[in-house]
mmCIF file with all atom_site columns, C-alpha atoms in Angstrom:
data_model
loop_
_atom_site.group_PDB
_atom_site.id
_atom_site.type_symbol
_atom_site.label_atom_id
_atom_site.label_alt_id
_atom_site.label_comp_id
_atom_site.label_asym_id
_atom_site.label_entity_id
_atom_site.label_seq_id
_atom_site.pdbx_PDB_ins_code
_atom_site.Cartn_x
_atom_site.Cartn_y
_atom_site.Cartn_z
_atom_site.occupancy
_atom_site.B_iso_or_equiv
_atom_site.pdbx_formal_charge
_atom_site.auth_seq_id
_atom_site.auth_comp_id
_atom_site.auth_asym_id
_atom_site.auth_atom_id
_atom_site.pdbx_PDB_model_num
ATOM 1   C CA . UNK U 1 1   ? 159.094 12.382 6.078  1.00 75.00 ? 1   UNK U CA 1
ATOM 2   C CA . UNK U 1 2   ? 158.641 15.219 7.385  1.00 83.00 ? 2   UNK U CA 1
ATOM 3   C CA . UNK U 1 3   ? 159.988 15.973 10.448 1.00 89.00 ? 3   UNK U CA 1
ATOM 4   C CA . UNK U 1 4   ? 161.709 18.943 12.980 1.00 93.00 ? 4   UNK U CA 1
ATOM 5   C CA . UNK U 1 5   ? 164.679 18.415 15.554 1.00 94.00 ? 5   UNK U CA 1
ATOM 6   C CA . UNK U 1 6   ? 164.211 21.072 18.703 1.00 94.00 ? 6   UNK U CA 1
ATOM 7   C CA . UNK U 1 7   ? 167.083 21.080 21.364 1.00 89.00 ? 7   UNK U CA 1
ATOM 8   C CA . UNK U 1 8   ? 166.752 19.478 24.137 1.00 87.00 ? 8   UNK U CA 1
ATOM 9   C CA . UNK U 1 9   ? 166.127 20.928 27.160 1.00 89.00 ? 9   UNK U CA 1
ATOM 10  C CA . UNK U 1 10  ? 165.065 21.983 29.800 1.00 95.00 ? 10  UNK U CA 1
ATOM 11  C CA . UNK U 1 11  ? 167.107 25.675 28.829 1.00 97.00 ? 11  UNK U CA 1
ATOM 12  C CA . UNK U 1 12  ? 167.325 26.992 32.593 1.00 97.00 ? 12  UNK U CA 1
ATOM 13  C CA . UNK U 1 13  ? 168.850 30.411 32.327 1.00 97.00 ? 13  UNK U CA 1
ATOM 14  C CA . UNK U 1 14  ? 168.387 33.980 34.625 1.00 97.00 ? 14  UNK U CA 1
ATOM 15  C CA . UNK U 1 15  ? 165.893 36.941 34.182 1.00 97.00 ? 15  UNK U CA 1
ATOM 16  C CA . UNK U 1 16  ? 166.729 39.347 31.373 1.00 97.00 ? 16  UNK U CA 1
ATOM 17  C CA . UNK U 1 17  ? 168.938 36.682 29.561 1.00 98.00 ? 17  UNK U CA 1
ATOM 18  C CA . UNK U 1 18  ? 168.970 35.735 25.806 1.00 98.00 ? 18  UNK U CA 1
ATOM 19  C CA . UNK U 1 19  ? 167.312 33.577 25.220 1.00 98.00 ? 19  UNK U CA 1
ATOM 20  C CA . UNK U 1 20  ? 168.174 30.735 21.759 1.00 97.00 ? 20  UNK U CA 1
ATOM 21  C CA . UNK U 1 21  ? 165.939 28.237 20.753 1.00 97.00 ? 21  UNK U CA 1
ATOM 22  C CA . UNK U 1 22  ? 167.558 25.536 18.222 1.00 97.00 ? 22  UNK U CA 1
ATOM 23  C CA . UNK U 1 23  ? 164.374 24.156 15.307 1.00 97.00 ? 23  UNK U CA 1
ATOM 24  C CA . UNK U 1 24  ? 165.361 22.035 12.326 1.00 96.00 ? 24  UNK U CA 1
ATOM 25  C CA . UNK U 1 25  ? 163.197 21.045 9.937  1.00 94.00 ? 25  UNK U CA 1
ATOM 26  C CA . UNK U 1 26  ? 163.216 18.703 6.914  1.00 92.00 ? 26  UNK U CA 1
ATOM 27  C CA . UNK U 1 27  ? 160.266 19.106 4.616  1.00 86.00 ? 27  UNK U CA 1
ATOM 28  C CA . UNK U 1 28  ? 158.693 18.460 1.028  1.00 83.00 ? 28  UNK U CA 1
ATOM 29  C CA . UNK U 1 29  ? 158.010 21.616 -0.741 1.00 83.00 ? 29  UNK U CA 1
ATOM 30  C CA . UNK U 1 30  ? 158.274 25.375 1.014  1.00 85.00 ? 30  UNK U CA 1
ATOM 31  C CA . UNK U 1 31  ? 156.208 24.546 4.479  1.00 90.00 ? 31  UNK U CA 1
ATOM 32  C CA . UNK U 1 32  ? 155.108 27.409 7.390  1.00 93.00 ? 32  UNK U CA 1
ATOM 33  C CA . UNK U 1 33  ? 157.466 27.500 10.533 1.00 95.00 ? 33  UNK U CA 1
ATOM 34  C CA . UNK U 1 34  ? 154.875 28.483 13.847 1.00 96.00 ? 34  UNK U CA 1
ATOM 35  C CA . UNK U 1 35  ? 156.538 27.974 16.720 1.00 97.00 ? 35  UNK U CA 1
ATOM 36  C CA . UNK U 1 36  ? 154.031 27.298 20.114 1.00 98.00 ? 36  UNK U CA 1
ATOM 37  C CA . UNK U 1 37  ? 154.128 28.018 23.988 1.00 97.00 ? 37  UNK U CA 1
ATOM 38  C CA . UNK U 1 38  ? 152.289 25.390 26.209 1.00 96.00 ? 38  UNK U CA 1
ATOM 39  C CA . UNK U 1 39  ? 152.287 26.651 29.600 1.00 94.00 ? 39  UNK U CA 1
ATOM 40  C CA . UNK U 1 40  ? 151.826 24.446 32.757 1.00 89.00 ? 40  UNK U CA 1
ATOM 41  C CA . UNK U 1 41  ? 148.355 22.501 32.723 1.00 86.00 ? 41  UNK U CA 1
ATOM 42  C CA . UNK U 1 42  ? 146.956 24.630 29.250 1.00 89.00 ? 42  UNK U CA 1
ATOM 43  C CA . UNK U 1 43  ? 146.840 23.785 25.904 1.00 91.00 ? 43  UNK U CA 1
ATOM 44  C CA . UNK U 1 44  ? 149.384 25.510 23.223 1.00 95.00 ? 44  UNK U CA 1
ATOM 45  C CA . UNK U 1 45  ? 149.636 29.046 21.899 1.00 96.00 ? 45  UNK U CA 1
ATOM 46  C CA . UNK U 1 46  ? 150.602 30.567 18.393 1.00 96.00 ? 46  UNK U CA 1
ATOM 47  C CA . UNK U 1 47  ? 153.318 32.048 19.171 1.00 98.00 ? 47  UNK U CA 1
ATOM 48  C CA . UNK U 1 48  ? 154.440 33.266 15.724 1.00 97.00 ? 48  UNK U CA 1
ATOM 49  C CA . UNK U 1 49  ? 154.866 31.900 12.657 1.00 96.00 ? 49  UNK U CA 1
ATOM 50  C CA . UNK U 1 50  ? 156.364 32.555 9.515  1.00 96.00 ? 50  UNK U CA 1
ATOM 51  C CA . UNK U 1 51  ? 154.713 31.422 5.755  1.00 93.00 ? 51  UNK U CA 1
ATOM 52  C CA . UNK U 1 52  ? 157.863 31.665 3.233  1.00 91.00 ? 52  UNK U CA 1
ATOM 53  C CA . UNK U 1 53  ? 161.687 32.427 3.231  1.00 93.00 ? 53  UNK U CA 1
ATOM 54  C CA . UNK U 1 54  ? 163.289 35.379 4.883  1.00 95.00 ? 54  UNK U CA 1
ATOM 55  C CA . UNK U 1 55  ? 160.042 36.034 6.841  1.00 96.00 ? 55  UNK U CA 1
ATOM 56  C CA . UNK U 1 56  ? 160.797 37.178 10.836 1.00 97.00 ? 56  UNK U CA 1
ATOM 57  C CA . UNK U 1 57  ? 157.937 36.101 12.306 1.00 97.00 ? 57  UNK U CA 1
ATOM 58  C CA . UNK U 1 58  ? 157.925 38.077 15.891 1.00 97.00 ? 58  UNK U CA 1
ATOM 59  C CA . UNK U 1 59  ? 155.260 38.523 18.904 1.00 97.00 ? 59  UNK U CA 1
ATOM 60  C CA . UNK U 1 60  ? 156.323 39.399 22.620 1.00 96.00 ? 60  UNK U CA 1
ATOM 61  C CA . UNK U 1 61  ? 159.629 40.043 22.333 1.00 97.00 ? 61  UNK U CA 1
ATOM 62  C CA . UNK U 1 62  ? 160.362 36.483 20.852 1.00 98.00 ? 62  UNK U CA 1
ATOM 63  C CA . UNK U 1 63  ? 161.368 36.391 16.958 1.00 98.00 ? 63  UNK U CA 1
ATOM 64  C CA . UNK U 1 64  ? 162.323 34.084 14.689 1.00 98.00 ? 64  UNK U CA 1
ATOM 65  C CA . UNK U 1 65  ? 162.703 33.992 11.112 1.00 97.00 ? 65  UNK U CA 1
ATOM 66  C CA . UNK U 1 66  ? 162.295 31.319 8.167  1.00 96.00 ? 66  UNK U CA 1
ATOM 67  C CA . UNK U 1 67  ? 165.503 29.946 6.666  1.00 95.00 ? 67  UNK U CA 1
ATOM 68  C CA . UNK U 1 68  ? 164.584 27.905 3.578  1.00 92.00 ? 68  UNK U CA 1
ATOM 69  C CA . UNK U 1 69  ? 168.880 27.493 2.698  1.00 93.00 ? 69  UNK U CA 1
ATOM 70  C CA . UNK U 1 70  ? 169.219 26.012 6.061  1.00 94.00 ? 70  UNK U CA 1
ATOM 71  C CA . UNK U 1 71  ? 166.115 25.004 6.966  1.00 95.00 ? 71  UNK U CA 1
ATOM 72  C CA . UNK U 1 72  ? 165.896 26.314 10.237 1.00 96.00 ? 72  UNK U CA 1
ATOM 73  C CA . UNK U 1 73  ? 163.401 28.155 12.143 1.00 97.00 ? 73  UNK U CA 1
ATOM 74  C CA . UNK U 1 74  ? 165.448 29.341 15.518 1.00 98.00 ? 74  UNK U CA 1
ATOM 75  C CA . UNK U 1 75  ? 163.036 31.244 18.447 1.00 98.00 ? 75  UNK U CA 1
ATOM 76  C CA . UNK U 1 76  ? 165.294 34.144 20.037 1.00 98.00 ? 76  UNK U CA 1
ATOM 77  C CA . UNK U 1 77  ? 164.362 36.440 22.755 1.00 98.00 ? 77  UNK U CA 1
ATOM 78  C CA . UNK U 1 78  ? 167.193 38.889 23.712 1.00 97.00 ? 78  UNK U CA 1
ATOM 79  C CA . UNK U 1 79  ? 166.140 38.736 28.140 1.00 97.00 ? 79  UNK U CA 1
ATOM 80  C CA . UNK U 1 80  ? 163.614 36.488 28.430 1.00 98.00 ? 80  UNK U CA 1
ATOM 81  C CA . UNK U 1 81  ? 161.637 36.752 32.222 1.00 97.00 ? 81  UNK U CA 1
ATOM 82  C CA . UNK U 1 82  ? 160.083 34.416 34.901 1.00 97.00 ? 82  UNK U CA 1
ATOM 83  C CA . UNK U 1 83  ? 156.631 34.864 33.152 1.00 96.00 ? 83  UNK U CA 1
ATOM 84  C CA . UNK U 1 84  ? 158.794 33.057 29.747 1.00 97.00 ? 84  UNK U CA 1
ATOM 85  C CA . UNK U 1 85  ? 159.524 29.407 31.600 1.00 97.00 ? 85  UNK U CA 1
ATOM 86  C CA . UNK U 1 86  ? 157.397 27.225 29.171 1.00 97.00 ? 86  UNK U CA 1
ATOM 87  C CA . UNK U 1 87  ? 157.539 24.438 27.591 1.00 97.00 ? 87  UNK U CA 1
ATOM 88  C CA . UNK U 1 88  ? 158.061 25.088 23.550 1.00 98.00 ? 88  UNK U CA 1
ATOM 89  C CA . UNK U 1 89  ? 156.909 23.770 20.180 1.00 97.00 ? 89  UNK U CA 1
ATOM 90  C CA . UNK U 1 90  ? 158.359 24.362 16.427 1.00 96.00 ? 90  UNK U CA 1
ATOM 91  C CA . UNK U 1 91  ? 155.664 23.071 14.128 1.00 95.00 ? 91  UNK U CA 1
ATOM 92  C CA . UNK U 1 92  ? 155.858 23.063 10.481 1.00 94.00 ? 92  UNK U CA 1
ATOM 93  C CA . UNK U 1 93  ? 153.850 22.752 8.481  1.00 90.00 ? 93  UNK U CA 1
ATOM 94  C CA . UNK U 1 94  ? 153.136 19.388 6.359  1.00 86.00 ? 94  UNK U CA 1
ATOM 95  C CA . UNK U 1 95  ? 153.101 19.375 2.657  1.00 81.00 ? 95  UNK U CA 1
ATOM 96  C CA . UNK U 1 96  ? 150.326 19.293 1.208  1.00 80.00 ? 96  UNK U CA 1
ATOM 97  C CA . UNK U 1 97  ? 148.060 18.485 4.173  1.00 84.00 ? 97  UNK U CA 1
ATOM 98  C CA . UNK U 1 98  ? 145.675 20.425 7.056  1.00 85.00 ? 98  UNK U CA 1
ATOM 99  C CA . UNK U 1 99  ? 148.731 18.728 9.558  1.00 91.00 ? 99  UNK U CA 1
ATOM 100 C CA . UNK U 1 100 ? 151.820 20.187 11.189 1.00 93.00 ? 100 UNK U CA 1
ATOM 101 C CA . UNK U 1 101 ? 154.947 18.072 12.679 1.00 93.00 ? 101 UNK U CA 1
ATOM 102 C CA . UNK U 1 102 ? 155.321 18.678 16.105 1.00 93.00 ? 102 UNK U CA 1
ATOM 103 C CA . UNK U 1 103 ? 159.128 18.832 18.103 1.00 90.00 ? 103 UNK U CA 1
ATOM 104 C CA . UNK U 1 104 ? 159.715 17.078 21.179 1.00 92.00 ? 104 UNK U CA 1
ATOM 105 C CA . UNK U 1 105 ? 159.589 20.640 22.644 1.00 95.00 ? 105 UNK U CA 1
ATOM 106 C CA . UNK U 1 106 ? 161.920 22.253 24.927 1.00 97.00 ? 106 UNK U CA 1
ATOM 107 C CA . UNK U 1 107 ? 161.168 23.018 28.394 1.00 97.00 ? 107 UNK U CA 1
ATOM 108 C CA . UNK U 1 108 ? 162.432 26.423 29.131 1.00 97.00 ? 108 UNK U CA 1
ATOM 109 C CA . UNK U 1 109 ? 163.144 27.555 33.447 1.00 97.00 ? 109 UNK U CA 1
ATOM 110 C CA . UNK U 1 110 ? 163.579 31.213 33.555 1.00 97.00 ? 110 UNK U CA 1
ATOM 111 C CA . UNK U 1 111 ? 164.821 32.046 37.417 1.00 97.00 ? 111 UNK U CA 1
ATOM 112 C CA . UNK U 1 112 ? 164.999 35.132 39.389 1.00 95.00 ? 112 UNK U CA 1
ATOM 113 C CA . UNK L 2 1   ? 135.556 36.265 22.492 1.00 68.00 ? 1   UNK L CA 1
ATOM 114 C CA . UNK L 2 2   ? 135.882 33.549 19.492 1.00 65.00 ? 2   UNK L CA 1
ATOM 115 C CA . UNK L 2 3   ? 137.756 30.135 21.240 1.00 93.00 ? 3   UNK L CA 1
ATOM 116 C CA . UNK L 2 4   ? 138.024 26.399 21.710 1.00 97.00 ? 4   UNK L CA 1
ATOM 117 C CA . UNK L 2 5   ? 136.349 24.585 24.796 1.00 97.00 ? 5   UNK L CA 1
ATOM 118 C CA . UNK L 2 6   ? 136.833 21.363 25.755 1.00 96.00 ? 6   UNK L CA 1
ATOM 119 C CA . UNK L 2 7   ? 134.602 19.792 28.660 1.00 90.00 ? 7   UNK L CA 1
ATOM 120 C CA . UNK L 2 8   ? 135.494 18.744 30.631 1.00 92.00 ? 8   UNK L CA 1
ATOM 121 C CA . UNK L 2 9   ? 139.025 20.307 32.122 1.00 94.00 ? 9   UNK L CA 1
ATOM 122 C CA . UNK L 2 10  ? 139.205 17.033 34.321 1.00 96.00 ? 10  UNK L CA 1
ATOM 123 C CA . UNK L 2 11  ? 138.147 13.463 33.600 1.00 97.00 ? 11  UNK L CA 1
ATOM 124 C CA . UNK L 2 12  ? 137.783 10.271 35.765 1.00 97.00 ? 12  UNK L CA 1
ATOM 125 C CA . UNK L 2 13  ? 136.632 7.324  34.035 1.00 95.00 ? 13  UNK L CA 1
ATOM 126 C CA . UNK L 2 14  ? 137.424 3.768  35.401 1.00 96.00 ? 14  UNK L CA 1
ATOM 127 C CA . UNK L 2 15  ? 139.586 1.138  33.587 1.00 96.00 ? 15  UNK L CA 1
ATOM 128 C CA . UNK L 2 16  ? 137.075 -0.173 30.608 1.00 96.00 ? 16  UNK L CA 1
ATOM 129 C CA . UNK L 2 17  ? 134.511 2.623  31.195 1.00 97.00 ? 17  UNK L CA 1
ATOM 130 C CA . UNK L 2 18  ? 133.766 4.072  28.093 1.00 96.00 ? 18  UNK L CA 1
ATOM 131 C CA . UNK L 2 19  ? 134.217 8.195  28.352 1.00 97.00 ? 19  UNK L CA 1
ATOM 132 C CA . UNK L 2 20  ? 133.627 10.403 26.028 1.00 97.00 ? 20  UNK L CA 1
ATOM 133 C CA . UNK L 2 21  ? 135.053 13.943 26.252 1.00 97.00 ? 21  UNK L CA 1
ATOM 134 C CA . UNK L 2 22  ? 133.468 16.993 24.217 1.00 97.00 ? 22  UNK L CA 1
ATOM 135 C CA . UNK L 2 23  ? 134.789 20.081 22.026 1.00 98.00 ? 23  UNK L CA 1
ATOM 136 C CA . UNK L 2 24  ? 132.929 23.315 20.675 1.00 97.00 ? 24  UNK L CA 1
ATOM 137 C CA . UNK L 2 25  ? 134.674 25.851 18.322 1.00 97.00 ? 25  UNK L CA 1
ATOM 138 C CA . UNK L 2 26  ? 132.960 29.823 17.906 1.00 96.00 ? 26  UNK L CA 1
ATOM 139 C CA . UNK L 2 27  ? 135.724 30.223 15.233 1.00 94.00 ? 27  UNK L CA 1
ATOM 140 C CA . UNK L 2 28  ? 133.180 28.631 12.834 1.00 94.00 ? 28  UNK L CA 1
ATOM 141 C CA . UNK L 2 29  ? 136.250 26.859 11.104 1.00 96.00 ? 29  UNK L CA 1
ATOM 142 C CA . UNK L 2 30  ? 136.447 23.822 9.125  1.00 95.00 ? 30  UNK L CA 1
ATOM 143 C CA . UNK L 2 31  ? 138.835 21.342 10.071 1.00 96.00 ? 31  UNK L CA 1
ATOM 144 C CA . UNK L 2 32  ? 138.800 20.133 14.070 1.00 97.00 ? 32  UNK L CA 1
ATOM 145 C CA . UNK L 2 33  ? 141.526 18.087 15.226 1.00 97.00 ? 33  UNK L CA 1
ATOM 146 C CA . UNK L 2 34  ? 142.201 15.576 18.113 1.00 98.00 ? 34  UNK L CA 1
ATOM 147 C CA . UNK L 2 35  ? 145.532 15.061 19.989 1.00 98.00 ? 35  UNK L CA 1
ATOM 148 C CA . UNK L 2 36  ? 146.989 12.997 22.837 1.00 98.00 ? 36  UNK L CA 1
ATOM 149 C CA . UNK L 2 37  ? 149.390 14.412 24.669 1.00 96.00 ? 37  UNK L CA 1
ATOM 150 C CA . UNK L 2 38  ? 151.309 12.274 27.549 1.00 94.00 ? 38  UNK L CA 1
ATOM 151 C CA . UNK L 2 39  ? 153.441 13.883 29.937 1.00 89.00 ? 39  UNK L CA 1
ATOM 152 C CA . UNK L 2 40  ? 156.719 15.739 28.313 1.00 86.00 ? 40  UNK L CA 1
ATOM 153 C CA . UNK L 2 41  ? 155.686 14.496 25.220 1.00 92.00 ? 41  UNK L CA 1
ATOM 154 C CA . UNK L 2 42  ? 154.951 16.396 22.041 1.00 93.00 ? 42  UNK L CA 1
ATOM 155 C CA . UNK L 2 43  ? 151.056 16.114 21.415 1.00 95.00 ? 43  UNK L CA 1
ATOM 156 C CA . UNK L 2 44  ? 150.278 13.802 19.160 1.00 96.00 ? 44  UNK L CA 1
ATOM 157 C CA . UNK L 2 45  ? 147.559 13.496 16.601 1.00 97.00 ? 45  UNK L CA 1
ATOM 158 C CA . UNK L 2 46  ? 144.202 10.940 17.108 1.00 97.00 ? 46  UNK L CA 1
ATOM 159 C CA . UNK L 2 47  ? 142.489 12.164 13.741 1.00 95.00 ? 47  UNK L CA 1
ATOM 160 C CA . UNK L 2 48  ? 140.783 15.240 12.464 1.00 96.00 ? 48  UNK L CA 1
ATOM 161 C CA . UNK L 2 49  ? 137.634 16.870 10.315 1.00 97.00 ? 49  UNK L CA 1
ATOM 162 C CA . UNK L 2 50  ? 138.049 18.790 7.173  1.00 95.00 ? 50  UNK L CA 1
ATOM 163 C CA . UNK L 2 51  ? 134.340 19.989 6.940  1.00 95.00 ? 51  UNK L CA 1
ATOM 164 C CA . UNK L 2 52  ? 132.277 15.915 7.349  1.00 95.00 ? 52  UNK L CA 1
ATOM 165 C CA . UNK L 2 53  ? 135.020 14.346 6.304  1.00 96.00 ? 53  UNK L CA 1
ATOM 166 C CA . UNK L 2 54  ? 137.028 12.070 8.868  1.00 96.00 ? 54  UNK L CA 1
ATOM 167 C CA . UNK L 2 55  ? 140.796 12.054 9.449  1.00 95.00 ? 55  UNK L CA 1
ATOM 168 C CA . UNK L 2 56  ? 142.329 8.570  10.662 1.00 95.00 ? 56  UNK L CA 1
ATOM 169 C CA . UNK L 2 57  ? 145.605 8.842  12.174 1.00 94.00 ? 57  UNK L CA 1
ATOM 170 C CA . UNK L 2 58  ? 147.605 4.952  10.996 1.00 93.00 ? 58  UNK L CA 1
ATOM 171 C CA . UNK L 2 59  ? 148.303 4.072  13.864 1.00 94.00 ? 59  UNK L CA 1
ATOM 172 C CA . UNK L 2 60  ? 146.352 5.914  15.926 1.00 97.00 ? 60  UNK L CA 1
ATOM 173 C CA . UNK L 2 61  ? 144.001 2.778  18.231 1.00 95.00 ? 61  UNK L CA 1
ATOM 174 C CA . UNK L 2 62  ? 140.673 0.954  17.266 1.00 95.00 ? 62  UNK L CA 1
ATOM 175 C CA . UNK L 2 63  ? 139.773 2.112  21.151 1.00 96.00 ? 63  UNK L CA 1
ATOM 176 C CA . UNK L 2 64  ? 139.053 5.901  19.282 1.00 97.00 ? 64  UNK L CA 1
ATOM 177 C CA . UNK L 2 65  ? 136.447 6.923  17.805 1.00 97.00 ? 65  UNK L CA 1
ATOM 178 C CA . UNK L 2 66  ? 134.981 10.352 16.944 1.00 97.00 ? 66  UNK L CA 1
ATOM 179 C CA . UNK L 2 67  ? 131.765 12.449 15.736 1.00 97.00 ? 67  UNK L CA 1
ATOM 180 C CA . UNK L 2 68  ? 131.491 15.874 15.029 1.00 97.00 ? 68  UNK L CA 1
ATOM 181 C CA . UNK L 2 69  ? 126.980 16.272 14.056 1.00 96.00 ? 69  UNK L CA 1
ATOM 182 C CA . UNK L 2 70  ? 128.231 19.697 12.688 1.00 96.00 ? 70  UNK L CA 1
ATOM 183 C CA . UNK L 2 71  ? 129.937 22.767 12.290 1.00 95.00 ? 71  UNK L CA 1
ATOM 184 C CA . UNK L 2 72  ? 130.985 23.462 15.852 1.00 97.00 ? 72  UNK L CA 1
ATOM 185 C CA . UNK L 2 73  ? 131.309 20.571 17.661 1.00 97.00 ? 73  UNK L CA 1
ATOM 186 C CA . UNK L 2 74  ? 133.170 17.605 18.076 1.00 97.00 ? 74  UNK L CA 1
ATOM 187 C CA . UNK L 2 75  ? 133.878 14.575 20.096 1.00 97.00 ? 75  UNK L CA 1
ATOM 188 C CA . UNK L 2 76  ? 136.375 12.059 21.287 1.00 98.00 ? 76  UNK L CA 1
ATOM 189 C CA . UNK L 2 77  ? 134.657 8.529  22.466 1.00 97.00 ? 77  UNK L CA 1
ATOM 190 C CA . UNK L 2 78  ? 136.777 6.429  24.407 1.00 97.00 ? 78  UNK L CA 1
ATOM 191 C CA . UNK L 2 79  ? 135.248 2.983  23.716 1.00 97.00 ? 79  UNK L CA 1
ATOM 192 C CA . UNK L 2 80  ? 137.009 0.992  26.601 1.00 96.00 ? 80  UNK L CA 1
ATOM 193 C CA . UNK L 2 81  ? 140.347 3.424  28.147 1.00 97.00 ? 81  UNK L CA 1
ATOM 194 C CA . UNK L 2 82  ? 143.187 1.538  29.813 1.00 96.00 ? 82  UNK L CA 1
ATOM 195 C CA . UNK L 2 83  ? 145.462 2.383  32.290 1.00 96.00 ? 83  UNK L CA 1
ATOM 196 C CA . UNK L 2 84  ? 148.002 3.657  28.898 1.00 96.00 ? 84  UNK L CA 1
ATOM 197 C CA . UNK L 2 85  ? 145.365 5.926  27.757 1.00 97.00 ? 85  UNK L CA 1
ATOM 198 C CA . UNK L 2 86  ? 145.412 8.878  30.492 1.00 97.00 ? 86  UNK L CA 1
ATOM 199 C CA . UNK L 2 87  ? 147.088 11.964 29.175 1.00 97.00 ? 87  UNK L CA 1
ATOM 200 C CA . UNK L 2 88  ? 145.936 14.833 28.125 1.00 96.00 ? 88  UNK L CA 1
ATOM 201 C CA . UNK L 2 89  ? 143.211 15.456 25.346 1.00 97.00 ? 89  UNK L CA 1
ATOM 202 C CA . UNK L 2 90  ? 143.944 18.467 23.095 1.00 97.00 ? 90  UNK L CA 1
ATOM 203 C CA . UNK L 2 91  ? 141.831 19.619 20.868 1.00 97.00 ? 91  UNK L CA 1
ATOM 204 C CA . UNK L 2 92  ? 141.959 21.686 18.200 1.00 97.00 ? 92  UNK L CA 1
ATOM 205 C CA . UNK L 2 93  ? 140.815 24.041 15.269 1.00 97.00 ? 93  UNK L CA 1
ATOM 206 C CA . UNK L 2 94  ? 141.676 25.847 12.005 1.00 96.00 ? 94  UNK L CA 1
ATOM 207 C CA . UNK L 2 95  ? 140.642 27.123 8.108  1.00 93.00 ? 95  UNK L CA 1
ATOM 208 C CA . UNK L 2 96  ? 142.274 24.501 6.824  1.00 88.00 ? 96  UNK L CA 1
ATOM 209 C CA . UNK L 2 97  ? 145.501 24.809 4.222  1.00 85.00 ? 97  UNK L CA 1
ATOM 210 C CA . UNK L 2 98  ? 149.569 24.578 4.934  1.00 81.00 ? 98  UNK L CA 1
ATOM 211 C CA . UNK L 2 99  ? 148.892 28.729 5.755  1.00 85.00 ? 99  UNK L CA 1
ATOM 212 C CA . UNK L 2 100 ? 147.144 28.741 8.591  1.00 87.00 ? 100 UNK L CA 1
ATOM 213 C CA . UNK L 2 101 ? 147.623 27.761 12.096 1.00 92.00 ? 101 UNK L CA 1
ATOM 214 C CA . UNK L 2 102 ? 146.001 25.625 14.239 1.00 96.00 ? 102 UNK L CA 1
ATOM 215 C CA . UNK L 2 103 ? 143.869 27.222 17.746 1.00 96.00 ? 103 UNK L CA 1
ATOM 216 C CA . UNK L 2 104 ? 144.276 25.198 20.732 1.00 96.00 ? 104 UNK L CA 1
ATOM 217 C CA . UNK L 2 105 ? 141.579 23.967 23.262 1.00 96.00 ? 105 UNK L CA 1
ATOM 218 C CA . UNK L 2 106 ? 142.582 24.326 27.219 1.00 95.00 ? 106 UNK L CA 1
ATOM 219 C CA . UNK L 2 107 ? 143.229 20.387 26.598 1.00 95.00 ? 107 UNK L CA 1
ATOM 220 C CA . UNK L 2 108 ? 140.715 18.194 29.414 1.00 96.00 ? 108 UNK L CA 1
ATOM 221 C CA . UNK L 2 109 ? 143.134 15.833 31.613 1.00 96.00 ? 109 UNK L CA 1
ATOM 222 C CA . UNK L 2 110 ? 141.964 11.872 31.736 1.00 97.00 ? 110 UNK L CA 1
ATOM 223 C CA . UNK L 2 111 ? 142.297 9.787  34.866 1.00 97.00 ? 111 UNK L CA 1
ATOM 224 C CA . UNK L 2 112 ? 141.890 6.013  34.381 1.00 97.00 ? 112 UNK L CA 1
ATOM 225 C CA . UNK L 2 113 ? 141.141 4.321  37.612 1.00 95.00 ? 113 UNK L CA 1
#
């Protein structure tokens, strides 16, 4: 069945460091791919998305490219800030449904 | 601003005492979802509505029920809460289909005493 694998956290970085959070998936067909962010005590917010192969989603300095050949959607940011500390969820869409498949989430901690 | 609203943000109930959580949306989306999220875990889909069509996940306990009286509102009823039902409950909406993202509310944190 469809599934998603995210790198385990926590990821601990100093401010201005480069961030990569890996995400790979198995899916039927060609899913849309989403990254969501969850700040403490809040709901999930869409960070970025890509709906077809080679699309690059970007927002707030974060980027991710839809890699069909490697079934990956890795999240990157060139220079993280303390305010980026949160949990990040990779979520491909489920084939022919209205549902998302959530990864386990990766906690990012950024220190000054 | 169009949004997803959940009330209350914090709910305390007693073991076995029925509780209802509410969600409303101003986005006019077809699909509404209820998720359960426990600490340090991914959200777990309980059920969703496409318009009035109800879709239950196979592993959602019978203790959890839902109502969607109109497009804007959706309710989660927990008939007899147990200690294991303490969690964050998230409501989300979408236009449906695989291209469209889900929009989440802020969540209701449920405590069971």
